[in-house]
């Protein structure tokens, strides 16, 4: 039977299914040492050659038309859990990541994550300026940097790019949701089991811990938090210490001046060079240590293809019942295409993040290569109620020096009508502007829908001011209460003009750090994340959560992935 999905012969350019099965263990063991164990002649090569070194290494790893028993798309939270648990069960996996392998790039070229104040090209995904929520004045050449932003008319959605996904760029805030809210969002899950098993497991694996109280109370770097906390209490909010994955021993050494600074030197949304336990130091490190996992970076999956049993190789006279093929684009660090490859698999785990996973499914459906897609895919999307807010004219000094890692939140989540949880965020620019920054998390009263526009070949999102309305109102009430109790006024770096033309000073609902939904557990999938209508396609990431979880989401994403993978491993990988 002729292979109708690729135009290259497996025996010329790669390995076929049988060869792969024979050699998979050996290959996975060799390549599974991954980026950190690869020694290379390119070590210490200057930064300008980075695009050649990283991509050339990967070019040899993945052959066009090769078959892999398990392919995992993305290397964020859902994917990292999947890789570890499958590898522990002895199953080799190939992970495809569109962003850079930062550890490899550091080894080969000395490339480091960029600071916030002096952002360089590695800060930003394929753009010529930064895309932070404000102060985007730096210009540079296009590069496959760490922070990406997907822009829609009424909302801009941020995402981390690179091996480790969002864990590279996020603030490390590791919050287990309120049990009652988790039960409300996931009424069919066994809540007690999650709080007895999967949340503790996720927290332990991620290395979540609390800031030592004496350090928090005494450090000048947390003055902004202490002031925020006491202002919040005066305004009637309950202060909540927010656990983190940043190593506070390391942070105290930073303060003492005995180690290179990261959190105390304004590193965070473009990556932390030290201190933060991102996924490359936890789940992914453990997964690679099994020797079963291969990660390839700068590989973007473009399209998924259902095969209906018609893959094969005429010359070798065999037919192959491979379930899925993937069209994959290999890029260099300027985003240019190096090669287009087709890979085959029977088990496909999607962990490309809420927008990434949903886009792949909807795009493939729109192009006619995933014909049976459930109409639930794309639905129940939300921004976790994210609204950024700011106040100016704070009466007390917030400190010239501020840690980039937040430590405290202010809660009124039990307020039936206007539930809100607000993080006290730093503004680490080295001067005290008496300006406070907040990230509010609200309920999502009206969810959005993701679609795919075949004419313009791009993702669409039904999300506008009707979706924002209540969360903007809640956040304005928060600012009013803080100003009334403590003095100060709505800040000028954020403002929002609503559909009626009314200006809302001090808030910006367009900034979304927490995209959730699009492929919701129990709606677009079964109870363990198996995509409806498709045997062997599994969803593991933030798209499983319908729109909101009431706190920063990655602990929940991790716990859900642990639960789903444990169950599909038991049921679908027997023998
Ligand atoms: P995640 O987004 O982590 O990973 C997806 C991966 O897939 C990425 O590496 C991406 O490059 C890759 N990918 C996408 N499409 C692909 C394709 N077609 N082919 C190949 N690879 C593809 N949360 C929290 O709990 N605490 C916090 O402090 C913060 N702070 C924060 C700050 C900032 C600036 C951001 C942007 C986000 C946060 N978050 C956060 C959110 C948190 O980081 C986010 O919820 C999780 O990373 C989502 O995990 P997922 O597993 O869904 O995907």
Coordinates of C-alpha atoms and ligand atoms in Angstrom, one line a residue:
X1 CA 0.0 0.0 0.0
X2 CA 1.3 3.4 -0.9
X3 CA 1.9 5.9 1.9
X4 CA -0.4 8.7 1.0
X5 CA 0.6 11.1 3.7
X6 CA 4.3 11.7 2.9
X7 CA 6.2 11.9 -0.3
X8 CA 9.4 10.3 1.1
X9 CA 10.4 6.7 1.4
X10 CA 10.9 5.5 5.0
X11 CA 13.9 3.4 4.0
X12 CA 15.6 6.4 2.4
X13 CA 15.3 9.0 5.0
X14 CA 14.4 7.3 8.3
X15 CA 13.5 4.1 9.9
X16 CA 10.3 2.2 9.4
X17 CA 7.9 0.9 12.0
X18 CA 9.6 -2.5 12.4
X19 CA 13.1 -1.1 12.5
X20 CA 11.9 1.4 15.0
X21 CA 10.4 -1.1 17.3
X22 CA 13.6 -3.1 17.2
X23 CA 15.8 -0.2 17.9
X24 CA 13.6 2.0 20.0
X25 CA 15.0 0.9 23.3
X26 CA 18.6 1.5 22.3
X27 CA 17.9 4.7 20.6
X28 CA 15.8 6.1 23.5
X29 CA 18.6 5.1 25.8
X30 CA 21.2 6.9 23.8
X31 CA 19.3 10.0 22.9
X32 CA 17.3 10.0 26.2
X33 CA 20.3 11.4 27.9
X34 CA 18.9 14.5 26.4
X35 CA 20.3 17.9 26.1
X36 CA 22.1 18.2 29.4
X37 CA 24.2 15.1 28.9
X38 CA 25.1 15.8 25.2
X39 CA 28.7 16.9 24.9
X40 CA 29.3 18.8 21.8
X41 CA 32.1 20.5 19.9
X42 CA 29.9 23.5 19.7
X43 CA 30.4 24.2 23.4
X44 CA 31.1 27.8 24.1
X45 CA 30.4 28.8 20.5
X46 CA 29.4 32.4 20.2
X47 CA 25.8 33.3 20.5
X48 CA 25.4 34.3 16.8
X49 CA 25.9 30.7 15.8
X50 CA 23.2 29.4 18.2
X51 CA 20.7 28.7 15.5
X52 CA 23.0 26.3 13.7
X53 CA 24.1 24.3 16.7
X54 CA 20.8 23.6 18.4
X55 CA 18.9 22.7 15.3
X56 CA 21.7 20.7 13.7
X57 CA 21.9 18.4 16.7
X58 CA 18.1 17.8 16.6
X59 CA 18.1 17.3 12.8
X60 CA 19.9 13.9 13.3
X61 CA 17.5 12.8 16.0
X62 CA 14.2 12.7 14.2
X63 CA 14.0 11.1 10.8
X64 CA 11.4 11.9 8.3
X65 CA 8.7 9.2 8.1
X66 CA 9.8 7.5 11.2
X67 CA 7.4 5.8 13.6
X68 CA 7.4 6.4 17.4
X69 CA 5.1 4.3 19.7
X70 CA 4.4 7.4 21.8
X71 CA 4.7 11.1 20.8
X72 CA 4.2 13.9 23.3
X73 CA 3.6 17.4 21.9
X74 CA 5.0 20.2 24.1
X75 CA 7.2 20.0 27.2
X76 CA 5.1 22.0 29.7
X77 CA 3.4 20.7 32.8
X78 CA 0.9 18.2 31.2
X79 CA 3.6 16.8 28.9
X80 CA 6.3 16.6 31.6
X81 CA 4.1 14.5 33.9
X82 CA 3.2 12.3 30.9
X83 CA 6.8 11.7 29.9
X84 CA 7.9 10.8 33.4
X85 CA 5.1 8.4 34.2
X86 CA 5.3 6.6 30.8
X87 CA 9.1 6.4 31.0
X88 CA 8.9 4.9 34.5
X89 CA 6.6 2.3 33.1
X90 CA 9.3 1.5 30.5
X91 CA 7.6 3.2 27.5
X92 CA 9.9 5.2 25.3
X93 CA 8.5 8.6 24.3
X94 CA 9.5 11.3 21.8
X95 CA 8.7 14.9 23.0
X96 CA 8.4 17.6 20.3
X97 CA 8.9 21.2 21.5
X98 CA 8.6 24.2 19.2
X99 CA 10.8 26.4 21.5
X100 CA 14.5 26.3 22.3
X101 CA 16.2 23.8 24.6
X102 CA 17.6 26.4 26.9
X103 CA 20.0 24.1 28.7
X104 CA 21.5 22.9 25.5
X105 CA 21.8 26.5 24.2
X106 CA 23.5 27.5 27.4
X107 CA 26.0 24.6 27.2
X108 CA 26.7 25.2 23.5
X109 CA 26.7 29.0 23.2
X110 CA 26.6 30.4 26.7
X111 CA 23.0 31.8 26.0
X112 CA 21.3 33.0 29.1
X113 CA 17.8 34.1 29.9
X114 CA 17.3 37.8 29.6
X115 CA 16.6 40.2 32.5
X116 CA 13.4 42.2 32.5
X117 CA 14.9 45.7 32.7
X118 CA 17.4 45.1 29.9
X119 CA 15.6 42.7 27.7
X120 CA 17.6 41.1 24.8
X121 CA 16.4 39.1 21.8
X122 CA 16.2 35.8 23.8
X123 CA 13.4 37.4 25.9
X124 CA 10.8 37.2 23.1
X125 CA 9.4 34.7 20.7
X126 CA 10.2 35.8 17.1
X127 CA 9.5 39.5 17.4
X128 CA 11.7 42.6 17.2
X129 CA 10.5 44.2 20.4
X130 CA 9.4 43.0 23.8
X131 CA 5.8 42.1 24.4
X132 CA 5.6 42.5 28.2
X133 CA 2.4 44.0 29.7
X134 CA 4.0 47.4 29.6
X135 CA 7.3 49.3 28.9
X136 CA 8.1 47.7 25.6
X137 CA 10.9 49.9 24.3
X138 CA 13.7 47.4 23.6
X139 CA 14.4 46.5 20.0
X140 CA 16.4 43.5 18.7
X141 CA 16.6 40.8 16.0
X142 CA 14.0 38.0 15.8
X143 CA 14.9 35.0 17.9
X144 CA 13.1 32.0 19.3
X145 CA 12.9 33.7 22.8
X146 CA 11.2 32.5 25.9
X147 CA 8.0 34.6 26.1
X148 CA 5.3 34.5 23.4
X149 CA 2.0 36.4 23.2
X150 CA -0.9 35.3 21.0
X151 CA -3.0 38.4 20.2
X152 CA -6.7 38.5 19.6
X153 CA -8.8 41.7 19.3
X154 CA -9.9 41.8 23.0
X155 CA -7.3 39.7 24.7
X156 CA -3.6 38.9 24.6
X157 CA -2.6 35.5 25.8
X158 CA 0.9 34.9 27.1
X159 CA 2.8 31.6 26.8
X160 CA 6.3 30.2 27.6
X161 CA 8.3 28.8 24.7
X162 CA 11.1 26.2 25.2
X163 CA 11.8 23.0 26.9
X164 CA 9.9 23.4 30.1
X165 CA 7.0 25.4 28.6
X166 CA 5.4 27.9 30.9
X167 CA 7.6 26.9 33.9
X168 CA 10.4 28.8 32.3
X169 CA 8.7 32.2 32.4
X170 CA 6.2 32.0 35.2
X171 CA 6.5 33.4 38.7
X172 CA 6.6 29.9 40.3
X173 CA 3.5 30.6 42.3
X174 CA 2.2 27.1 43.2
X175 CA -1.3 27.3 44.6
X176 CA -3.6 24.4 45.3
X177 CA -7.2 25.5 44.6
X178 CA -9.9 25.8 47.2
X179 CA -11.5 22.4 47.6
X180 CA -15.0 23.7 47.3
X181 CA -14.1 25.6 44.1
X182 CA -12.3 22.5 42.6
X183 CA -15.5 20.5 43.3
X184 CA -17.6 23.1 41.7
X185 CA -15.4 23.2 38.5
X186 CA -15.0 19.4 38.3
X187 CA -18.3 18.0 39.8
X188 CA -17.7 14.5 38.5
X189 CA -14.2 14.1 39.9
X190 CA -13.5 12.5 43.3
X191 CA -12.5 15.6 45.2
X192 CA -11.3 13.8 48.3
X193 CA -9.1 11.6 46.3
X194 CA -7.5 14.6 44.5
X195 CA -6.8 16.3 47.9
X196 CA -5.5 13.1 49.4
X197 CA -3.4 11.9 46.5
X198 CA -2.9 14.0 43.3
X199 CA -2.5 17.5 44.8
X200 CA 0.1 16.3 47.4
X201 CA 1.9 14.3 44.6
X202 CA 2.0 17.3 42.3
X203 CA 3.2 19.6 45.0
X204 CA 5.9 17.2 46.1
X205 CA 7.1 16.5 42.5
X206 CA 7.2 20.2 41.6
X207 CA 9.2 21.0 44.8
X208 CA 6.6 23.4 46.2
X209 CA 7.4 25.1 49.5
X210 CA 6.7 28.2 51.5
X211 CA 8.9 31.3 52.0
X212 CA 10.6 31.1 55.5
X213 CA 8.8 33.6 57.7
X214 CA 11.9 35.3 59.1
X215 CA 13.2 35.9 55.6
X216 CA 9.8 37.3 54.5
X217 CA 9.5 39.5 57.5
X218 CA 13.0 40.9 57.4
X219 CA 14.1 41.1 53.8
X220 CA 14.1 44.5 52.1
X221 CA 13.2 42.6 48.9
X222 CA 9.8 41.7 50.3
X223 CA 8.9 45.2 51.7
X224 CA 6.5 45.5 48.8
X225 CA 4.7 42.3 49.8
X226 CA 4.5 43.3 53.5
X227 CA 3.1 46.7 52.7
X228 CA 0.6 45.1 50.2
X229 CA -0.4 42.6 52.9
X230 CA -1.0 45.2 55.6
X231 CA -2.9 47.4 53.1
X232 CA -5.0 44.4 52.1
X233 CA -5.9 43.6 55.7
X234 CA -7.0 47.2 56.3
X235 CA -9.2 47.0 53.2
X236 CA -10.9 43.8 54.6
X237 CA -9.0 41.2 52.6
X238 CA -7.6 37.9 54.0
X239 CA -3.8 37.7 53.3
X240 CA -2.7 34.3 52.0
X241 CA 1.0 33.3 51.7
X242 CA 1.6 31.9 48.2
X243 CA 3.9 28.9 48.0
X244 CA 6.5 28.8 45.3
X245 CA 9.1 26.5 43.6
X246 CA 11.8 29.1 43.9
X247 CA 14.6 27.9 46.1
X248 CA 14.5 30.3 49.1
X249 CA 17.9 29.1 50.4
X250 CA 19.3 30.2 47.1
X251 CA 17.4 33.5 47.3
X252 CA 18.8 34.2 50.8
X253 CA 22.3 33.5 49.4
X254 CA 21.5 36.0 46.6
X255 CA 20.6 38.5 49.3
X256 CA 23.9 37.8 51.1
X257 CA 25.8 38.3 47.8
X258 CA 27.4 34.8 47.8
X259 CA 25.7 33.5 44.5
X260 CA 24.7 35.1 41.2
X261 CA 21.4 36.9 41.5
X262 CA 18.2 35.9 39.7
X263 CA 15.0 36.7 41.5
X264 CA 16.7 39.6 43.3
X265 CA 18.0 40.9 39.9
X266 CA 14.7 41.3 38.1
X267 CA 14.6 37.9 36.3
X268 CA 11.3 36.2 35.8
X269 CA 9.0 36.6 32.8
X270 CA 11.9 36.0 30.3
X271 CA 13.2 33.1 32.4
X272 CA 15.3 32.7 35.6
X273 CA 19.0 31.8 35.2
X274 CA 19.2 30.5 38.8
X275 CA 17.0 29.6 41.8
X276 CA 13.7 28.6 40.2
X277 CA 12.9 24.9 40.0
X278 CA 11.4 24.9 36.5
X279 CA 10.3 21.6 34.9
X280 CA 13.8 21.0 33.6
X281 CA 15.0 20.6 37.2
X282 CA 12.0 18.4 38.3
X283 CA 9.8 16.3 36.1
X284 CA 11.8 16.6 32.9
X285 CA 15.1 15.9 34.6
X286 CA 13.7 12.7 36.2
X287 CA 12.1 11.7 32.9
X288 CA 15.3 12.1 31.0
X289 CA 17.2 10.2 33.7
X290 CA 15.1 7.1 32.9
X291 CA 16.8 6.9 29.4
X292 CA 13.4 6.4 27.8
X293 CA 12.7 10.0 26.8
X294 CA 13.9 11.9 23.9
X295 CA 13.3 15.6 23.7
X296 CA 13.7 17.5 20.5
X297 CA 13.5 21.3 20.4
X298 CA 12.7 23.7 17.6
X299 CA 10.2 21.2 16.2
X300 CA 6.7 22.7 15.7
X301 CA 3.8 20.3 15.1
X302 CA 1.7 21.8 12.3
X303 CA -1.0 19.3 11.7
X304 CA -2.4 16.0 12.9
X305 CA -3.6 13.4 10.4
X306 CA -5.8 10.4 11.1
X307 CA -4.7 7.5 8.9
X308 CA -7.5 4.9 9.0
X309 CA -4.9 2.2 8.5
X310 CA -3.5 3.3 5.1
X311 CA 0.1 4.0 6.0
X312 CA 2.6 1.6 4.7
X313 CA 5.6 1.0 2.4
X314 CA 5.0 -0.7 -0.9
X315 CA 8.6 -1.7 -1.6
X316 CA 8.8 -3.5 1.7
X317 CA 5.4 -5.1 1.1
X318 CA 4.0 -4.4 4.4
X319 CA 1.0 -2.4 5.6
X320 CA 1.0 -0.5 8.8
X321 CA -2.0 0.2 11.0
X322 CA -0.4 3.3 12.4
X323 CA -3.2 5.5 13.7
X324 CA -1.8 9.0 13.3
X325 CA 0.7 11.0 11.4
X326 CA 2.0 14.4 12.3
X327 CA 3.2 17.1 10.0
X328 CA 6.1 18.7 11.8
X329 CA 8.1 21.8 10.9
X330 CA 11.7 22.0 12.0
X331 CA 12.9 25.6 12.5
X332 CA 16.0 27.6 13.3
X333 CA 16.3 30.3 16.0
X334 CA 15.1 32.9 13.5
X335 CA 12.0 30.9 13.0
X336 CA 12.9 29.9 9.4
X337 CA 11.9 26.5 8.2
X338 CA 14.7 24.0 8.0
X339 CA 12.7 20.9 7.1
X340 CA 9.1 19.6 7.0
X341 CA 8.9 16.0 8.3
X342 CA 6.1 13.5 8.8
X343 CA 6.1 11.3 11.9
X344 CA 3.8 8.4 12.7
X345 CA 2.5 7.2 16.0
X346 CA -0.3 5.2 17.7
X347 CA -0.4 7.1 20.9
X348 CA -0.4 10.9 20.8
X349 CA -0.4 13.0 24.0
X350 CA -1.2 16.7 23.4
X351 CA 0.3 19.1 25.9
X352 CA 0.8 22.2 23.8
X353 CA -1.1 24.4 26.3
X354 CA -4.7 25.5 26.2
X355 CA -4.4 27.5 22.9
X356 CA -1.7 25.3 21.3
X357 CA -3.6 22.0 21.8
X358 CA -6.9 23.4 20.8
X359 CA -5.4 25.0 17.7
X360 CA -3.8 21.8 16.5
X361 CA -7.1 19.9 16.8
X362 CA -9.3 22.6 15.2
X363 CA -6.8 23.4 12.5
X364 CA -6.4 19.7 11.6
X365 CA -10.2 19.4 11.5
X366 CA -10.5 22.5 9.3
X367 CA -8.0 21.0 6.9
X368 CA -9.9 17.7 6.7
X369 CA -7.4 15.5 8.4
X370 CA -9.2 15.0 11.7
X371 CA -12.7 14.5 10.5
X372 CA -14.5 13.1 13.6
X373 CA -13.6 15.9 16.0
X374 CA -16.2 16.4 18.7
X375 CA -18.0 19.8 18.6
X376 CA -17.0 20.3 22.3
X377 CA -13.4 21.0 21.2
X378 CA -12.8 24.8 21.4
X379 CA -15.5 25.4 24.0
X380 CA -15.4 26.5 27.7
X381 CA -12.3 28.7 27.2
X382 CA -11.4 31.4 29.8
X383 CA -8.7 33.6 31.1
X384 CA -8.9 32.4 34.7
X385 CA -10.5 35.8 35.4
X386 CA -7.1 37.5 35.0
X387 CA -7.2 41.3 35.3
X388 CA -4.0 43.3 35.9
X389 CA -4.3 46.3 38.1
X390 CA -2.2 49.1 39.5
X391 CA -2.3 51.8 42.2
X392 CA -0.1 54.8 42.5
X393 CA 0.6 57.2 45.3
X394 CA 1.1 54.4 47.9
X395 CA 1.8 56.1 51.3
X396 CA 4.6 53.8 52.4
X397 CA 7.8 53.0 50.6
X398 CA 7.5 49.7 48.7
X399 CA 11.3 49.5 48.5
X400 CA 13.7 50.2 45.7
X401 CA 14.7 46.6 45.5
X402 CA 12.0 44.0 45.0
X403 CA 12.1 40.3 44.5
X404 CA 10.6 39.2 41.2
X405 CA 9.0 36.2 43.0
X406 CA 5.6 37.2 44.6
X407 CA 4.9 35.8 48.0
X408 CA 1.4 36.9 49.1
X409 CA -2.1 37.1 47.8
X410 CA -5.3 38.9 49.1
X411 CA -8.5 36.9 49.1
X412 CA -12.2 37.6 49.1
X413 CA -13.0 34.4 47.3
X414 CA -15.9 33.6 49.7
X415 CA -17.7 36.8 48.7
X416 CA -20.7 35.3 46.8
X417 CA -21.2 38.1 44.4
X418 CA -17.7 39.4 43.8
X419 CA -15.3 36.6 44.5
X420 CA -11.7 37.7 43.9
X421 CA -8.1 36.5 44.7
X422 CA -5.4 39.1 44.1
X423 CA -1.7 38.6 43.9
X424 CA 0.6 41.3 45.2
X425 CA 3.1 41.5 42.3
X426 CA 6.5 43.1 42.3
X427 CA 7.6 46.1 40.2
X428 CA 11.4 45.3 40.2
X429 CA 12.8 48.3 38.3
X430 CA 15.3 49.5 40.9
X431 CA 13.4 52.7 41.8
X432 CA 10.5 53.1 44.2
X433 CA 7.7 54.7 42.3
X434 CA 5.2 54.1 45.1
X435 CA 3.3 52.1 42.6
X436 CA 1.7 48.8 43.4
X437 CA 1.0 46.0 40.9
X438 CA -1.6 43.3 41.2
X439 CA -2.8 40.3 39.2
X440 CA -6.5 39.6 40.0
X441 CA -8.0 36.2 39.5
X442 CA -11.8 36.1 39.2
X443 CA -14.6 33.7 38.4
X444 CA -15.3 33.5 34.6
X445 CA -19.1 34.1 34.4
X446 CA -19.2 33.8 30.6
X447 CA -16.8 31.4 28.8
X448 CA -15.3 31.9 25.4
X449 CA -15.1 29.7 22.3
X450 CA -12.0 29.0 20.2
X451 CA -12.5 28.5 16.5
X452 CA -10.4 28.2 13.3
X453 CA -10.7 30.6 10.4
X454 CA -9.8 28.5 7.3
X455 CA -9.8 31.5 5.0
X456 CA -7.1 33.4 7.0
X457 CA -5.6 30.2 8.3
X458 CA -5.6 31.3 11.9
X459 CA -7.1 30.7 15.3
X460 CA -10.1 32.8 16.4
X461 CA -11.4 33.5 19.9
X462 CA -14.9 34.6 20.7
X463 CA -14.0 36.8 23.7
X464 CA -14.9 40.5 24.2
X465 CA -16.1 43.0 26.8
X466 CA -19.2 40.9 27.7
X467 CA -16.8 38.2 29.0
X468 CA -14.7 40.8 30.9
X469 CA -17.5 42.9 32.5
X470 CA -17.8 41.2 35.9
X471 CA -14.1 40.7 36.4
X472 CA -13.4 44.4 35.6
X473 CA -16.1 45.4 38.1
X474 CA -14.6 43.2 40.8
X475 CA -11.1 44.4 40.3
X476 CA -12.2 48.1 40.3
X477 CA -14.0 47.4 43.6
X478 CA -10.7 45.9 44.9
X479 CA -8.8 49.1 43.9
X480 CA -11.5 51.3 45.4
X481 CA -11.3 49.4 48.7
X482 CA -7.5 49.6 48.8
X483 CA -7.5 53.3 48.0
X484 CA -10.2 54.1 50.5
X485 CA -8.5 52.2 53.3
X486 CA -5.0 53.2 52.6
X487 CA -4.8 56.3 50.4
X488 CA -3.4 56.2 46.9
X489 CA -5.2 56.2 43.6
X490 CA -5.8 54.1 40.5
X491 CA -2.5 53.9 38.6
X492 CA -1.8 55.2 35.1
X493 CA 0.1 52.3 33.5
X494 CA -3.1 50.4 32.9
X495 CA -6.5 51.5 31.6
X496 CA -9.3 49.9 29.8
X497 CA -12.0 51.4 27.5
X498 CA -15.1 49.2 27.4
X499 CA -17.5 48.6 24.6
X500 CA -19.6 51.6 25.7
X501 CA -16.5 53.9 25.5
X502 CA -16.2 54.2 29.3
X503 CA -12.6 54.4 30.6
X504 CA -11.6 52.2 33.5
X505 CA -8.4 53.6 35.1
X506 CA -5.9 51.2 36.7
X507 CA -7.1 47.9 35.2
X508 CA -6.3 45.9 32.1
X509 CA -8.4 42.8 31.4
X510 CA -6.6 42.2 28.1
X511 CA -3.5 40.6 29.7
X512 CA -4.0 36.8 30.1
X513 CA -1.3 34.8 31.9
X514 CA -3.6 31.8 32.6
X515 CA -5.4 30.5 29.5
X516 CA -7.6 27.6 30.4
X517 CA -10.0 25.3 28.5
X518 CA -10.8 24.4 24.9
X519 CA -10.6 20.7 25.4
X520 CA -12.3 20.2 28.7
X521 CA -12.1 17.0 30.8
X522 CA -15.3 15.1 30.6
X523 CA -16.7 17.2 27.8
X524 CA -14.3 17.1 24.8
X525 CA -12.6 14.1 26.5
X526 CA -13.6 11.2 28.6
X527 CA -13.0 11.2 32.4
X528 CA -9.3 10.4 31.9
X529 CA -8.5 12.9 29.1
X530 CA -9.0 10.6 26.1
X531 CA -10.2 12.8 23.2
X532 CA -13.7 11.9 22.2
X533 CA -14.0 9.8 19.0
X534 CA -10.3 9.1 18.8
X535 CA -8.6 6.1 20.2
X536 CA -5.0 6.9 21.2
X537 CA -5.2 10.7 21.4
X538 CA -4.9 12.1 25.0
X539 CA -5.1 15.6 26.3
X540 CA -2.9 16.5 29.3
X541 CA -2.6 20.2 29.7
X542 CA -4.4 23.4 30.7
X543 CA -7.0 22.9 28.1
X544 CA -8.6 20.3 30.4
X545 CA -9.7 23.0 32.9
X546 CA -13.0 24.8 32.0
X547 CA -12.0 28.5 32.0
X548 CA -11.2 29.1 35.6
X549 CA -9.7 27.5 38.7
X550 CA -9.7 30.4 41.1
X551 CA -5.9 30.4 41.7
X552 CA -2.7 30.2 39.6
X553 CA -3.3 27.1 37.6
X554 CA -0.2 24.9 37.1
X555 CA -0.5 22.9 40.3
X556 CA -4.0 21.9 39.2
X557 CA -2.7 21.1 35.6
X558 CA 0.0 18.9 37.1
X559 CA -2.4 17.1 39.4
X560 CA -4.9 16.5 36.6
X561 CA -2.2 15.2 34.4
X562 CA -1.0 12.8 37.1
X563 CA -4.6 11.5 37.5
X564 CA -5.2 11.1 33.8
X565 CA -1.9 9.5 32.9
X566 CA -2.1 7.0 35.8
X567 CA -5.4 5.8 34.6
X568 CA -4.6 5.6 30.9
X569 CA -1.4 3.8 31.7
X570 CA -3.4 1.2 33.6
X571 CA -6.1 0.8 31.0
X572 CA -4.5 1.5 27.6
X573 CA -0.9 0.3 27.9
X574 CA -1.6 -3.1 29.3
X575 CA 1.1 -5.6 28.0
Ligands
LIG1 P1 2.6 25.0 28.8 O1 2.2 26.3 28.1 O2 3.4 25.1 30.0 O3 3.4 24.1 27.7 C1 3.1 24.0 26.4 C2 4.4 23.7 25.6 O4 4.0 23.3 24.3 C3 5.2 25.0 25.4 O5 6.6 24.7 25.7 C4 5.0 25.3 23.9 O6 6.2 25.9 23.3 C5 4.8 23.9 23.3 N1 4.0 23.9 22.1 C6 2.9 24.6 21.8 N2 2.4 24.4 20.6 C7 3.3 23.5 20.0 C8 3.4 22.8 18.8 N3 2.5 23.0 17.8 N4 4.4 22.0 18.5 C9 5.4 21.8 19.5 N5 5.4 22.4 20.7 C10 4.3 23.2 21.0 N6 0.8 29.7 36.6 C11 1.0 29.4 37.9 O7 0.4 28.4 38.4 N7 1.8 30.2 38.7 C12 2.4 31.3 38.3 O8 3.2 31.9 39.0 C13 2.3 31.6 36.9 N8 2.8 32.7 36.4 C14 2.8 33.0 35.0 C15 3.6 34.0 34.4 C16 3.6 34.2 33.1 C17 4.4 35.3 32.5 C18 2.9 33.3 32.2 C19 2.9 33.4 30.7 C20 2.2 32.2 32.8 C21 2.1 32.1 34.1 N9 1.4 31.0 34.7 C22 1.5 30.8 36.1 C23 0.6 30.1 33.9 C24 1.3 28.7 33.7 O9 2.7 28.9 33.3 C25 0.5 27.9 32.7 O10 -0.8 27.8 33.2 C26 1.2 26.6 32.4 O11 2.5 26.7 31.9 C27 0.3 25.8 31.4 O12 0.8 24.5 31.4 P2 0.5 23.5 30.1 O13 1.0 22.2 30.4 O14 -1.0 23.7 29.8 O15 1.3 24.1 28.9

